[in-house]
Structure formats: C-alpha cells, structure tokens
C-alpha cells in the first residue's frame, strides 16, 4: 500500500518531507490517534503540562504556514486543532460524504444540515437530519450573520471551493497600505501559490466539456451585458478532473463533492503545507482539542488550556500547554475569540483596544438567476468554480462575482453566483460571560443590505440585458433573491497594523503572533485564502529571522 501511495505522491512531485508527513497522517488515521507526528506510532505518555518552544492554534492556512516554517527552522512545535483528522474512510469506503447524501460527517455537531442553499422551489429538500459528530463544516450563528468555517486538520481548505485568487495589487495596497506590495507580489504570493499547488483549467477542455456549460452560459450573459469574465485559478488538480470526466479517475468534483469535503483531487492543506510540516519531524498535531484560554506566566511563557473532546462532543480531558512562542491561526472567529477572552478576563490585559474590531464579510452575497429554456446550464456541473465576472474596476459599484455551480444532477436552468462586493461596512465583536463566555458580533442587517444592493445593481444589468429574472426559491423562506445573511469569507478582528504590528506580532505582548484571516481588514475583493497564506509566509520569514535568535 505504502509503495502505491508513494508512487502517487511522487507523481504529484511532492517533496520527501511531504511524503513522510503523508505517511504520518495515514498511520495516525489508521490507528485512530489524535496526536499526529513522525513519532505518532510510538506511545507517548502526555505530561501534566505539554511544553514546546512553539505552539500553533488551528490548522488552517495561516497556521499551516506557521507550522511548516517553524518545523523547517528546527523549532519543536505543537499544532492544536479542534476538529478531527480527515483521512480514514467510513463504512461507505469514503472519507467525506457528498452534498447530495449528507450524514454525520457533514457538519460540526448538528442534528440537521445547514446548507447555504436551503431550498429548491421553496421545498425543504436540501437539508437532512444527521447525528451529531465532529463533522467538517460548521456554521457559526451571530445575531444578523452566520459564518461558514471548516473544522479539521486543514481548516477551511477541507470545505472550500479551492479558488486560489491573488487580489488586484492596487486593492491589496489600499487594504494594506503599510505592507510592501512589491515584495508581496514578487516573493510571498508566488511562494504561497506554489506551495498550495495552484493550477488553472485547460481552456480548450473548459470550452468543450459538459461539466462547465453552466459557466459558459453565465459568461455569455455577462458578455451580452458588456461585462468581462476572467478565469480563476484553483487548487483542485485539473488533470484529475479531466480524468474524472474521461472515466479514468474516481469522481469527486464531478460527483457533487465540495462543502462537506472532497474525496479526491483537491490539494487541501493536509496534503501540502501540513504534510511538509509533519515531515520535518519537529511538528506534532493534536486533534479534537479546542484551546479555550491563553495567558502569560511571569517568566513570559504562554499558558494554554485546551478541552479534548470525543466524537460525541463531550469534554474528556482538560489539558495544559506551555510555550515560548504562540501563533494564533484559529481563523477570524477563533483567534478573535481567544484574544478577546484573554483581554476581557484580564489574562492578557495589555492587548490593544482594536482587538475585536475591523470585521467584515468580504461583501459576500449569493444569488441565483432563472435562465430561458434554451439556455440550459447542464445536469452535470463541476463543483469547482473557474470563472468570475470581474466588474471590480467599476468605481461606482465594484463587484467580483464568481460563477458558482449548482450540481443537482438535473437540468434546472439556474445560474448561481457568489458575489464579492466592495462593502465598506465593518463591525466589532464583543465578549461577555467570563472565562466560559462567548463572542457577540455587532453586524446589522442594514450592513448586509449594502452588499445585496451592490450585487443587485450588477445583476439587474445582467437580467435586463438578457431578459431574465432572479430566483426567489433558493434561500429558504421568506422568498428572497439575495442571501446576504451568511459569509464564507470572515475577515478581520485582529487587523494587521492595528491590533498587531506590521508583521502580525500582537501589540502589548512579545512572542505572540496572529497568522490568519483575522489580519485582513474585512475585505480583499477576491476569495481570500491565497492572501492569508502569503501574509503568513511574510510574517514567518520576518519572525524567524528577528524573534527567534538565541
Ligand atoms: P481557517 O482555515 O478557518 O482555519 C482555522 C482552524 O482553526 C480551523 O480548522 C478551526 O477548527 C481551528 N480552530 C479555531 N479555533 C480553535 C481553537 N480555539 N482551538 C483549536 N482549533 C481552533 O483559518 N476561500 C478562497 O480563497 N477560495 C474559495 O474557493 C473559498 N471557498 C470557500 C467555501 C466555503 C464553503 C467556506 C466555508 C470558505 C471558503 N473560502 C474560500 C474561505 C477560506 O476557506 C477561508 O478564508 C480560510 O480557510 C481562512 O483561513 P484561516 O487560516 O484564517
């Protein structure tokens, strides 16, 4: 088995370290271990306090970069992830369940799924009852906004659409005026893209395949409106996708798999950064452990408390950790919660007043259009979007709208979009309830309405030019055309240069860093993970040179 796995991995030109890491992940999964490292096969008795020079919270984009670069620098590092490792197959032989037949693996401790598209023809046919389990997709609810996030080793990479977009340099500079954009675009964005395995669809195949008919129809309607579309790179292996279409590889993107995980084809972080991090031999990942508190001892070391949970969600152990260097990569929600709790409970009282502020949805709005009978979108649709309508340069109403699939296996004449609008609205989190308290988000429905109005302006033009209308049946009841009450792109809460210095070092405390989406001030104009990864690369390059010298 190992030989065939190695052959597959070599084919994808992985490094020796990635291969070692993949073997460690495979071994841990096969043995049901929650501690993953090169030594994970040997029994390790945990100490009362687990000490490591560096601890990384979370295993999404920012944390995976931190783990790899720390491991390469020879620094022993523990990664603590609240979700599970996703690489051992269930009884159906698959690691992840499909969107069409969701089961307990789909969502984080739910008894019913909460898919973004709730209904079809207003019918409650999308969501299903499931049993509670540490599933891969979570939807975190606040008063007027809910936030989708990935849970597991690999964070959001496990559930996202893989779109790997580098923002416009001018908009990046607008959002990050203190960051050297030339250096970002010459060094850190290319580094991030290369590590993530970004590739692009073969244009000839795109033009001919039934699987992207839905994109070509939307492109035609955009062109009829005088709008331009652009190809969007992805981390899904398009070679694999073409083999899926040809019937020579097991279908994943072409089998409706995405938000509850892809069984094949997608280069998730556990196959890229995290595999390489484990391969250094210096990184161990602890799964199913949620960090609940951070503080600092008088000698300057950071102390962490974590709850280890079992598959029912019951806390089975409270663990204590200590480290010299603490990297927070729990995502916009996870990191902001830990820092706000630390500030508000007095554990880290010197944290800056701006922690918890500058949060936005990246202007996300989802919507559907109803096409004419002759404009079929195809029963067969790839789940990986590859085309976007780019009207960002329209200063009166900047919008970048990705053309999203709606793979039902039936012709439905729906064109679906996730619009990223330049919504300037920002909100703050507040924290109450002492050490066991939780976050509240001050985002209002009126702030969402700004995104919806911008999307409407663009799509009214498209509907007018094509004599088409919106779909009102897709987002539950009451009828509405725009889903502006959820986001896939939570950004901010610990904004670079405000709550941190210009490199993610948290103000008020040394050797404490933020490396994730909470650094981005609410909007980046495109899908955000390439930016988050590149910023984390920049932070690690600086920190390892300046902060870890003996
Ligand atoms: P993230 O990837 O969310 O990782 C944070 C990790 O930390 C998670 O694994 C958490 O379980 C873990 N964690 C949080 N709190 C704790 C704690 N207290 N203790 C232990 N562990 C903790 O963070 N972006 C794109 O660029 N392209 C796309 O196509 C795209 N599609 C998306 C589709 C969906 C359905 C979703 C949900 C998101 C999508 N995104 C997409 C957004 C993207 O996945 C997201 O911006 C990044 O994952 C954020 O990266 P972070 O490193 O900030």
Coordinates of C-alpha atoms and ligand atoms in Angstrom, one line a residue:
X1 CA 0.0 0.0 0.0
X2 CA 2.8 2.3 1.0
X3 CA 4.5 1.7 -2.3
X4 CA 1.5 2.7 -4.4
X5 CA 0.9 5.7 -2.2
X6 CA 4.4 6.8 -2.6
X7 CA 4.2 6.4 -6.4
X8 CA 1.1 8.5 -6.4
X9 CA 2.7 11.2 -4.3
X10 CA 5.8 11.3 -6.4
X11 CA 3.7 11.8 -9.5
X12 CA 2.4 15.0 -7.9
X13 CA 6.0 16.0 -7.3
X14 CA 5.8 16.2 -3.6
X15 CA 8.9 16.7 -1.5
X16 CA 10.4 13.9 0.6
X17 CA 9.2 15.8 3.7
X18 CA 5.6 15.9 2.4
X19 CA 5.8 12.2 1.7
X20 CA 7.0 11.5 5.3
X21 CA 4.2 13.7 6.6
X22 CA 1.6 12.0 4.5
X23 CA 2.7 8.6 5.9
X24 CA 2.4 10.0 9.4
X25 CA -1.1 11.2 8.7
X26 CA -2.0 7.8 7.2
X27 CA -0.5 6.0 10.2
X28 CA -2.3 8.2 12.7
X29 CA -5.6 7.8 10.9
X30 CA -5.3 4.0 10.6
X31 CA -4.5 3.8 14.4
X32 CA -7.2 6.3 15.4
X33 CA -4.6 8.5 17.1
X34 CA -5.3 12.1 17.9
X35 CA -1.6 13.0 18.1
X36 CA 0.0 13.1 14.7
X37 CA 3.7 13.3 14.2
X38 CA 6.6 11.3 12.7
X39 CA 6.7 9.6 16.1
X40 CA 3.0 9.1 16.4
X41 CA 3.2 5.3 16.1
X42 CA 5.0 5.1 19.3
X43 CA 3.0 5.5 22.5
X44 CA 3.7 8.8 24.2
X45 CA 2.6 9.4 27.8
X46 CA 1.4 13.0 27.9
X47 CA 3.0 15.2 30.6
X48 CA 0.9 17.2 33.0
X49 CA 1.8 20.3 31.1
X50 CA 2.8 19.8 27.5
X51 CA 5.7 22.1 26.7
X52 CA 7.0 23.0 23.4
X53 CA 9.1 26.0 22.2
X54 CA 6.2 26.9 19.8
X55 CA 2.5 26.2 19.8
X56 CA 0.2 26.9 16.8
X57 CA -3.5 27.2 17.4
X58 CA -5.6 25.8 14.5
X59 CA -4.5 24.1 11.3
X60 CA -6.0 26.3 8.5
X61 CA -4.0 28.4 6.1
X62 CA -2.2 30.8 8.5
X63 CA -1.4 28.1 11.0
X64 CA -0.2 25.6 8.4
X65 CA 2.3 28.1 7.1
X66 CA 3.5 28.8 10.6
X67 CA 3.8 25.1 11.4
X68 CA 5.9 24.4 8.3
X69 CA 8.3 27.3 8.7
X70 CA 8.8 26.6 12.4
X71 CA 9.4 23.0 11.7
X72 CA 11.9 23.8 9.0
X73 CA 13.7 26.1 11.3
X74 CA 14.2 23.2 13.7
X75 CA 11.8 24.5 16.3
X76 CA 9.7 21.8 18.0
X77 CA 6.1 22.8 17.5
X78 CA 2.7 21.6 18.6
X79 CA -0.4 22.3 16.5
X80 CA -3.7 22.2 18.3
X81 CA -6.8 21.7 16.2
X82 CA -10.3 21.4 17.5
X83 CA -11.5 19.3 14.5
X84 CA -10.6 15.8 13.6
X85 CA -8.1 14.3 11.1
X86 CA -9.9 13.6 7.9
X87 CA -8.3 10.7 6.1
X88 CA -9.8 7.4 7.3
X89 CA -12.7 6.1 5.3
X90 CA -16.1 5.5 6.9
X91 CA -18.2 2.4 6.4
X92 CA -19.0 3.5 2.8
X93 CA -15.3 3.5 2.0
X94 CA -15.2 7.3 1.7
X95 CA -13.6 9.8 4.0
X96 CA -16.2 12.6 3.3
X97 CA -19.9 12.4 2.5
X98 CA -21.4 14.0 -0.6
X99 CA -23.6 17.1 -0.6
X100 CA -26.4 15.1 -2.1
X101 CA -26.4 12.5 0.8
X102 CA -25.0 14.2 3.9
X103 CA -24.5 12.2 7.0
X104 CA -22.9 12.8 10.4
X105 CA -19.6 13.7 8.7
X106 CA -21.1 16.7 7.1
X107 CA -21.5 19.2 9.9
X108 CA -20.0 20.1 13.2
X109 CA -22.2 18.7 16.0
X110 CA -25.6 19.3 14.3
X111 CA -28.7 17.1 14.1
X112 CA -29.7 18.7 10.8
X113 CA -27.5 20.0 8.0
X114 CA -27.5 23.8 7.3
X115 CA -26.5 24.1 3.7
X116 CA -26.1 27.6 2.1
X117 CA -28.8 26.8 -0.4
X118 CA -31.6 25.8 1.9
X119 CA -34.5 25.1 -0.5
X120 CA -35.3 24.4 -4.2
X121 CA -38.7 25.6 -5.5
X122 CA -39.2 26.7 -1.9
X123 CA -39.1 23.0 -0.9
X124 CA -37.1 21.8 2.1
X125 CA -35.4 19.1 0.0
X126 CA -31.8 20.1 0.6
X127 CA -31.1 19.7 4.3
X128 CA -31.2 16.3 6.0
X129 CA -31.4 15.0 9.6
X130 CA -28.0 13.8 10.8
X131 CA -26.5 12.6 14.0
X132 CA -24.2 14.9 16.0
X133 CA -20.5 14.3 15.3
X134 CA -17.4 16.5 14.8
X135 CA -18.2 17.0 11.1
X136 CA -16.2 19.0 8.7
X137 CA -18.3 22.1 8.1
X138 CA -19.5 24.5 10.8
X139 CA -21.9 27.4 10.5
X140 CA -21.4 29.8 13.4
X141 CA -24.5 31.9 14.1
X142 CA -24.5 35.5 15.2
X143 CA -27.5 37.8 15.5
X144 CA -27.5 39.0 11.9
X145 CA -24.8 37.0 10.2
X146 CA -23.7 33.4 10.1
X147 CA -20.2 32.3 9.2
X148 CA -19.2 29.1 7.5
X149 CA -15.9 27.6 8.5
X150 CA -14.1 24.3 8.1
X151 CA -13.2 22.1 11.1
X152 CA -10.5 19.6 10.9
X153 CA -6.8 19.2 10.1
X154 CA -6.6 21.6 7.2
X155 CA -9.3 24.1 8.4
X156 CA -11.1 25.8 5.6
X157 CA -9.2 24.0 2.9
X158 CA -11.3 20.9 3.6
X159 CA -14.6 22.5 2.6
X160 CA -13.8 25.4 0.3
X161 CA -14.2 25.8 -3.4
X162 CA -10.5 25.8 -3.9
X163 CA -10.5 29.2 -5.8
X164 CA -7.0 30.5 -5.4
X165 CA -7.1 34.1 -6.4
X166 CA -4.4 36.7 -6.0
X167 CA -6.0 40.1 -5.3
X168 CA -5.5 43.2 -7.5
X169 CA -2.3 44.8 -6.4
X170 CA -4.0 48.2 -6.2
X171 CA -6.7 46.9 -3.9
X172 CA -4.2 45.0 -1.8
X173 CA -2.3 48.2 -1.3
X174 CA -5.5 50.0 -0.4
X175 CA -6.2 47.4 2.3
X176 CA -2.7 47.0 3.5
X177 CA -1.0 50.5 3.0
X178 CA 1.9 49.6 5.3
X179 CA 2.8 46.4 3.6
X180 CA 5.4 46.4 0.8
X181 CA 3.2 45.3 -2.1
X182 CA 6.2 44.8 -4.5
X183 CA 7.7 42.3 -2.1
X184 CA 4.3 40.6 -1.6
X185 CA 3.8 40.2 -5.4
X186 CA 7.4 39.2 -6.2
X187 CA 8.0 36.9 -3.2
X188 CA 5.1 35.9 -0.9
X189 CA 2.2 35.5 -3.4
X190 CA 4.3 33.3 -5.7
X191 CA 5.6 31.3 -2.7
X192 CA 2.0 30.8 -1.4
X193 CA 0.7 29.7 -4.9
X194 CA 3.5 27.3 -5.4
X195 CA 3.1 25.7 -2.0
X196 CA -0.7 25.5 -2.3
X197 CA -0.4 23.8 -5.7
X198 CA -2.4 26.4 -7.7
X199 CA -3.3 25.4 -11.3
X200 CA -5.7 26.6 -14.0
X201 CA -8.2 24.8 -16.1
X202 CA -7.2 23.9 -19.6
X203 CA -9.1 26.5 -21.7
X204 CA -9.7 24.1 -24.6
X205 CA -11.2 21.5 -22.2
X206 CA -13.2 24.2 -20.5
X207 CA -14.7 25.2 -23.8
X208 CA -15.7 21.7 -24.8
X209 CA -16.7 19.9 -21.6
X210 CA -20.3 19.5 -20.4
X211 CA -19.1 20.0 -16.8
X212 CA -18.6 23.7 -17.4
X213 CA -21.6 24.5 -19.5
X214 CA -23.0 26.4 -16.6
X215 CA -20.0 28.7 -16.6
X216 CA -20.1 29.3 -20.3
X217 CA -23.8 30.2 -20.2
X218 CA -23.1 32.8 -17.5
X219 CA -20.2 34.1 -19.5
X220 CA -22.5 34.6 -22.5
X221 CA -24.9 36.5 -20.3
X222 CA -22.1 38.7 -18.9
X223 CA -20.8 39.4 -22.4
X224 CA -24.4 40.4 -23.6
X225 CA -24.2 42.9 -20.7
X226 CA -20.8 44.2 -21.8
X227 CA -19.1 42.7 -18.8
X228 CA -15.9 40.8 -18.8
X229 CA -15.2 37.4 -17.2
X230 CA -11.9 36.1 -16.1
X231 CA -10.5 32.6 -15.4
X232 CA -10.0 31.9 -11.7
X233 CA -7.1 29.5 -10.7
X234 CA -7.9 26.7 -8.2
X235 CA -6.1 24.2 -6.0
X236 CA -8.2 21.3 -7.4
X237 CA -6.0 19.2 -9.7
X238 CA -7.5 19.9 -13.1
X239 CA -5.6 16.9 -14.6
X240 CA -7.5 14.7 -12.1
X241 CA -10.8 16.5 -13.0
X242 CA -10.2 15.7 -16.7
X243 CA -9.6 12.1 -15.8
X244 CA -12.8 12.1 -13.8
X245 CA -14.6 13.3 -16.9
X246 CA -12.9 10.7 -19.0
X247 CA -14.0 8.0 -16.5
X248 CA -10.4 7.0 -15.6
X249 CA -10.4 8.5 -12.1
X250 CA -12.9 8.4 -9.3
X251 CA -15.2 11.3 -9.4
X252 CA -15.1 14.0 -6.7
X253 CA -15.6 17.5 -8.1
X254 CA -17.7 15.8 -10.8
X255 CA -19.7 13.9 -8.1
X256 CA -21.1 16.9 -6.3
X257 CA -18.4 16.9 -3.6
X258 CA -17.3 20.2 -2.1
X259 CA -18.7 21.8 1.1
X260 CA -18.6 18.6 3.1
X261 CA -15.2 17.7 1.7
X262 CA -13.6 16.3 -1.5
X263 CA -12.5 12.6 -1.5
X264 CA -10.2 13.2 -4.4
X265 CA -8.5 15.9 -6.5
X266 CA -8.3 18.8 -4.1
X267 CA -4.9 19.8 -2.7
X268 CA -6.0 20.5 0.8
X269 CA -3.5 21.7 3.4
X270 CA -3.0 18.2 4.9
X271 CA -1.6 17.3 1.5
X272 CA 0.6 20.4 1.1
X273 CA 1.8 22.6 4.0
X274 CA 0.8 20.3 6.8
X275 CA 2.3 17.2 5.3
X276 CA 5.6 19.0 4.8
X277 CA 5.4 20.4 8.3
X278 CA 5.0 16.9 9.8
X279 CA 7.8 15.7 7.5
X280 CA 10.3 18.0 9.3
X281 CA 10.0 15.7 12.3
X282 CA 9.6 18.8 14.5
X283 CA 5.8 19.2 14.3
X284 CA 3.1 17.3 16.1
X285 CA -0.6 17.9 15.5
X286 CA -3.1 17.3 18.3
X287 CA -6.6 16.9 17.1
X288 CA -10.1 17.2 18.7
X289 CA -8.7 19.7 21.2
X290 CA -10.1 23.2 21.5
X291 CA -8.0 25.9 23.0
X292 CA -10.2 27.8 25.5
X293 CA -7.9 30.1 27.3
X294 CA -4.5 31.7 26.9
X295 CA -2.5 33.6 29.5
X296 CA 1.1 34.5 30.2
X297 CA 3.2 33.4 33.2
X298 CA 5.6 35.7 35.0
X299 CA 8.6 34.2 33.2
X300 CA 7.0 35.3 29.8
X301 CA 5.9 31.8 28.7
X302 CA 2.4 31.4 27.3
X303 CA 0.0 29.0 29.1
X304 CA -2.9 27.4 27.2
X305 CA -5.9 25.5 28.4
X306 CA -7.5 23.1 25.9
X307 CA -10.5 20.8 26.1
X308 CA -10.1 17.5 24.4
X309 CA -13.5 16.2 23.1
X310 CA -14.6 12.8 22.0
X311 CA -16.8 12.1 19.0
X312 CA -20.0 13.0 20.9
X313 CA -18.6 16.4 21.8
X314 CA -18.1 15.5 25.5
X315 CA -15.0 17.1 27.0
X316 CA -13.0 14.1 28.1
X317 CA -9.9 15.9 29.3
X318 CA -8.7 19.4 30.2
X319 CA -5.1 19.9 29.0
X320 CA -2.5 22.4 29.9
X321 CA 0.2 23.6 27.5
X322 CA 3.1 26.0 27.8
X323 CA 5.3 27.6 25.1
X324 CA 7.6 30.4 24.4
X325 CA 6.2 31.4 21.0
X326 CA 2.5 31.3 20.4
X327 CA 1.0 31.5 16.9
X328 CA -2.8 32.1 16.7
X329 CA -4.3 30.6 13.5
X330 CA -7.8 29.8 14.6
X331 CA -9.3 31.9 11.8
X332 CA -11.1 35.3 12.1
X333 CA -13.6 33.9 14.6
X334 CA -11.3 31.5 16.6
X335 CA -8.4 33.9 17.0
X336 CA -10.6 36.9 17.8
X337 CA -12.4 34.9 20.4
X338 CA -9.3 33.8 22.2
X339 CA -7.8 37.2 22.3
X340 CA -10.9 39.0 23.4
X341 CA -11.5 36.4 26.1
X342 CA -7.9 37.0 27.3
X343 CA -8.3 40.7 27.3
X344 CA -11.8 40.8 28.9
X345 CA -11.0 38.3 31.6
X346 CA -7.7 40.1 32.5
X347 CA -5.5 37.2 31.4
X348 CA -3.8 39.4 28.7
X349 CA -4.9 42.9 29.8
X350 CA -2.4 44.8 27.7
X351 CA -4.0 43.7 24.4
X352 CA -4.8 46.6 22.1
X353 CA -8.3 48.2 22.2
X354 CA -8.6 47.4 18.5
X355 CA -8.7 43.6 19.1
X356 CA -12.2 42.5 18.1
X357 CA -12.7 45.4 15.5
X358 CA -12.4 45.7 11.7
X359 CA -14.5 42.7 10.9
X360 CA -16.3 42.2 7.6
X361 CA -17.8 39.6 5.3
X362 CA -15.7 40.4 2.2
X363 CA -19.0 41.7 0.9
X364 CA -20.4 38.2 0.3
X365 CA -23.8 37.7 -1.3
X366 CA -25.2 34.6 -3.0
X367 CA -27.9 34.8 -5.7
X368 CA -29.5 32.8 -8.5
X369 CA -30.9 33.8 -11.9
X370 CA -33.5 31.9 -13.9
X371 CA -32.4 31.3 -17.5
X372 CA -34.5 30.9 -20.6
X373 CA -35.4 27.3 -21.5
X374 CA -32.9 27.3 -24.4
X375 CA -30.1 28.4 -22.1
X376 CA -29.5 25.1 -20.4
X377 CA -26.8 25.0 -17.7
X378 CA -26.4 21.2 -17.8
X379 CA -27.3 18.4 -15.4
X380 CA -23.6 17.7 -15.0
X381 CA -21.7 20.5 -13.2
X382 CA -18.2 20.5 -11.7
X383 CA -18.2 21.8 -8.1
X384 CA -15.0 23.8 -8.6
X385 CA -15.7 27.3 -10.0
X386 CA -13.3 28.5 -12.6
X387 CA -14.8 31.8 -13.9
X388 CA -15.7 35.1 -12.4
X389 CA -17.4 38.2 -13.6
X390 CA -14.9 41.0 -13.0
X391 CA -16.6 44.4 -12.6
X392 CA -14.2 45.5 -9.7
X393 CA -12.9 48.3 -11.8
X394 CA -16.3 49.9 -11.9
X395 CA -15.7 52.5 -9.2
X396 CA -19.5 53.3 -8.9
X397 CA -20.2 49.7 -7.9
X398 CA -17.2 47.3 -7.6
X399 CA -18.2 43.6 -7.7
X400 CA -16.3 40.4 -8.4
X401 CA -18.9 37.6 -8.9
X402 CA -17.7 34.0 -9.1
X403 CA -19.9 31.8 -11.3
X404 CA -20.9 29.1 -8.9
X405 CA -22.2 25.6 -9.7
X406 CA -25.5 24.1 -8.5
X407 CA -24.9 20.4 -9.2
X408 CA -28.2 18.6 -8.7
X409 CA -27.8 16.0 -11.5
X410 CA -30.8 17.5 -13.2
X411 CA -31.2 20.5 -15.6
X412 CA -32.6 23.4 -13.5
X413 CA -31.8 26.5 -15.6
X414 CA -30.3 28.3 -12.6
X415 CA -27.2 30.4 -12.8
X416 CA -25.8 30.8 -9.3
X417 CA -23.2 33.3 -8.1
X418 CA -21.2 34.3 -5.1
X419 CA -20.7 38.0 -5.4
X420 CA -17.8 39.7 -3.6
X421 CA -18.8 43.3 -3.2
X422 CA -16.8 46.2 -2.0
X423 CA -19.0 46.7 1.0
X424 CA -17.2 49.3 3.3
X425 CA -19.2 48.3 6.4
X426 CA -17.3 46.9 9.3
X427 CA -18.4 45.5 12.7
X428 CA -16.8 44.7 16.1
X429 CA -17.0 41.7 18.3
X430 CA -17.8 41.9 22.0
X431 CA -17.2 39.3 24.7
X432 CA -19.1 38.6 27.8
X433 CA -19.6 35.8 30.3
X434 CA -16.2 35.5 32.0
X435 CA -13.9 32.5 31.2
X436 CA -16.7 30.4 29.8
X437 CA -18.2 33.3 27.8
X438 CA -18.7 33.8 24.1
X439 CA -18.5 36.3 21.2
X440 CA -21.3 38.5 20.0
X441 CA -21.0 40.3 16.7
X442 CA -22.3 43.8 16.2
X443 CA -23.1 43.2 12.4
X444 CA -26.5 44.5 11.4
X445 CA -29.0 43.5 8.7
X446 CA -28.6 47.0 7.3
X447 CA -24.8 46.4 6.8
X448 CA -25.7 43.2 4.8
X449 CA -28.2 45.2 2.7
X450 CA -25.2 47.2 1.4
X451 CA -23.7 44.1 -0.1
X452 CA -27.1 42.9 -1.5
X453 CA -27.7 46.4 -3.1
X454 CA -24.3 46.3 -4.8
X455 CA -25.0 42.7 -6.1
X456 CA -28.4 43.8 -7.3
X457 CA -27.1 46.7 -9.2
X458 CA -24.8 44.4 -11.2
X459 CA -27.3 41.6 -11.7
X460 CA -30.1 43.9 -12.6
X461 CA -28.0 44.9 -15.6
X462 CA -27.4 41.3 -16.5
X463 CA -31.1 40.5 -16.1
X464 CA -32.0 43.5 -18.2
X465 CA -29.6 42.6 -21.0
X466 CA -30.8 39.0 -21.1
X467 CA -34.5 39.4 -20.3
X468 CA -34.0 37.1 -17.3
X469 CA -35.2 37.2 -13.7
X470 CA -33.9 36.3 -10.2
X471 CA -34.7 33.0 -8.4
X472 CA -36.5 33.6 -5.2
X473 CA -36.9 30.0 -4.1
X474 CA -33.3 29.0 -3.1
X475 CA -32.6 30.6 0.2
X476 CA -35.5 29.4 2.4
X477 CA -38.5 31.3 3.5
X478 CA -39.5 34.1 3.1
X479 CA -38.9 34.4 -0.6
X480 CA -35.7 36.4 -1.4
X481 CA -33.3 36.7 -4.2
X482 CA -30.2 37.6 -2.2
X483 CA -28.6 35.5 0.5
X484 CA -26.7 38.2 2.4
X485 CA -27.0 36.7 5.9
X486 CA -24.1 34.3 5.6
X487 CA -20.4 34.6 4.6
X488 CA -17.8 32.1 3.5
X489 CA -15.1 34.8 4.0
X490 CA -14.9 36.1 7.6
X491 CA -12.1 38.6 7.7
X492 CA -10.7 40.8 10.4
X493 CA -11.0 41.1 14.2
X494 CA -7.3 41.4 14.7
X495 CA -6.2 43.7 11.9
X496 CA -2.6 43.9 10.7
X497 CA -1.0 47.2 11.7
X498 CA -3.8 47.9 14.3
X499 CA -4.1 45.1 16.8
X500 CA -0.7 43.8 15.6
X501 CA 2.4 45.4 14.3
X502 CA 3.1 45.3 10.6
X503 CA 4.0 41.6 10.7
X504 CA 1.3 40.1 12.9
X505 CA 3.1 40.5 16.2
X506 CA 0.3 41.1 18.7
X507 CA 0.6 44.6 20.3
X508 CA 1.2 44.5 24.1
X509 CA 2.9 41.1 24.2
X510 CA 6.1 39.7 22.7
X511 CA 6.4 36.3 21.0
X512 CA 2.6 36.3 20.4
X513 CA 1.5 36.3 16.7
X514 CA -1.6 36.2 14.6
X515 CA -1.2 34.5 11.2
X516 CA -4.8 34.0 9.8
X517 CA -7.7 35.8 8.2
X518 CA -8.3 38.0 11.3
X519 CA -5.4 40.2 10.0
X520 CA -7.4 41.1 6.8
X521 CA -9.4 44.3 7.3
X522 CA -12.9 42.9 6.4
X523 CA -12.4 42.9 2.6
X524 CA -9.9 41.8 0.0
X525 CA -12.0 41.8 -3.2
X526 CA -11.4 38.2 -4.1
X527 CA -11.6 34.8 -2.4
X528 CA -9.1 35.2 0.5
X529 CA -7.0 32.1 1.2
X530 CA -4.1 33.0 -1.1
X531 CA -3.8 36.4 0.6
X532 CA -4.0 34.8 4.1
X533 CA -1.3 32.3 3.1
X534 CA 1.0 34.9 1.5
X535 CA 0.7 37.2 4.6
X536 CA 1.5 34.3 6.8
X537 CA 4.6 33.5 4.7
X538 CA 5.7 37.1 5.1
X539 CA 5.2 37.0 8.9
X540 CA 7.1 33.8 9.3
X541 CA 10.0 35.0 7.1
X542 CA 10.4 38.0 9.4
X543 CA 9.7 36.4 12.7
X544 CA 12.1 33.5 12.3
X545 CA 14.9 35.9 11.5
X546 CA 14.3 38.6 14.1
X547 CA 12.5 37.0 17.0
X548 CA 13.9 33.5 17.4
X549 CA 17.6 34.3 17.5
X550 CA 19.2 32.9 20.7
Ligands
LIG1 P1 -9.2 28.5 8.8 O1 -8.9 27.9 7.5 O2 -10.7 28.8 9.1 O3 -8.6 27.6 10.0 C1 -8.8 27.8 11.3 C2 -8.7 26.5 12.0 O4 -8.6 26.7 13.4 C3 -9.9 25.6 11.8 O5 -9.5 24.3 11.4 C4 -10.6 25.6 13.2 O6 -11.2 24.3 13.5 C5 -9.4 25.8 14.1 N1 -9.7 26.4 15.4 C6 -10.4 27.6 15.6 N2 -10.5 27.9 16.9 C7 -9.7 27.0 17.5 C8 -9.4 26.8 18.9 N3 -9.9 27.6 19.8 N4 -8.7 25.7 19.2 C9 -8.3 24.8 18.3 N5 -8.5 25.0 17.0 C10 -9.3 26.0 16.6 O7 -8.5 29.9 9.1 N6 -11.6 31.0 0.1 C11 -10.9 31.0 -1.0 O8 -9.9 31.7 -1.1 N7 -11.4 30.3 -2.1 C12 -12.5 29.6 -2.1 O9 -12.9 29.0 -3.1 C13 -13.2 29.6 -0.9 N8 -14.4 28.9 -0.8 C14 -15.0 28.7 0.5 C15 -16.1 27.9 0.6 C16 -16.6 27.6 1.9 C17 -17.8 26.7 2.0 C18 -16.0 28.2 3.0 C19 -16.5 27.8 4.4 C20 -14.9 29.0 2.9 C21 -14.4 29.3 1.6 N9 -13.3 30.1 1.5 C22 -12.7 30.2 0.3 C23 -12.7 30.8 2.6 C24 -11.4 30.2 3.1 O10 -11.6 28.8 3.3 C25 -11.0 30.9 4.4 O11 -10.8 32.3 4.1 C26 -9.8 30.3 5.0 O12 -9.9 28.9 5.3 C27 -9.4 31.1 6.3 O13 -8.1 30.7 6.7 P2 -7.6 30.9 8.1 O14 -6.2 30.5 8.2 O15 -7.9 32.2 8.6

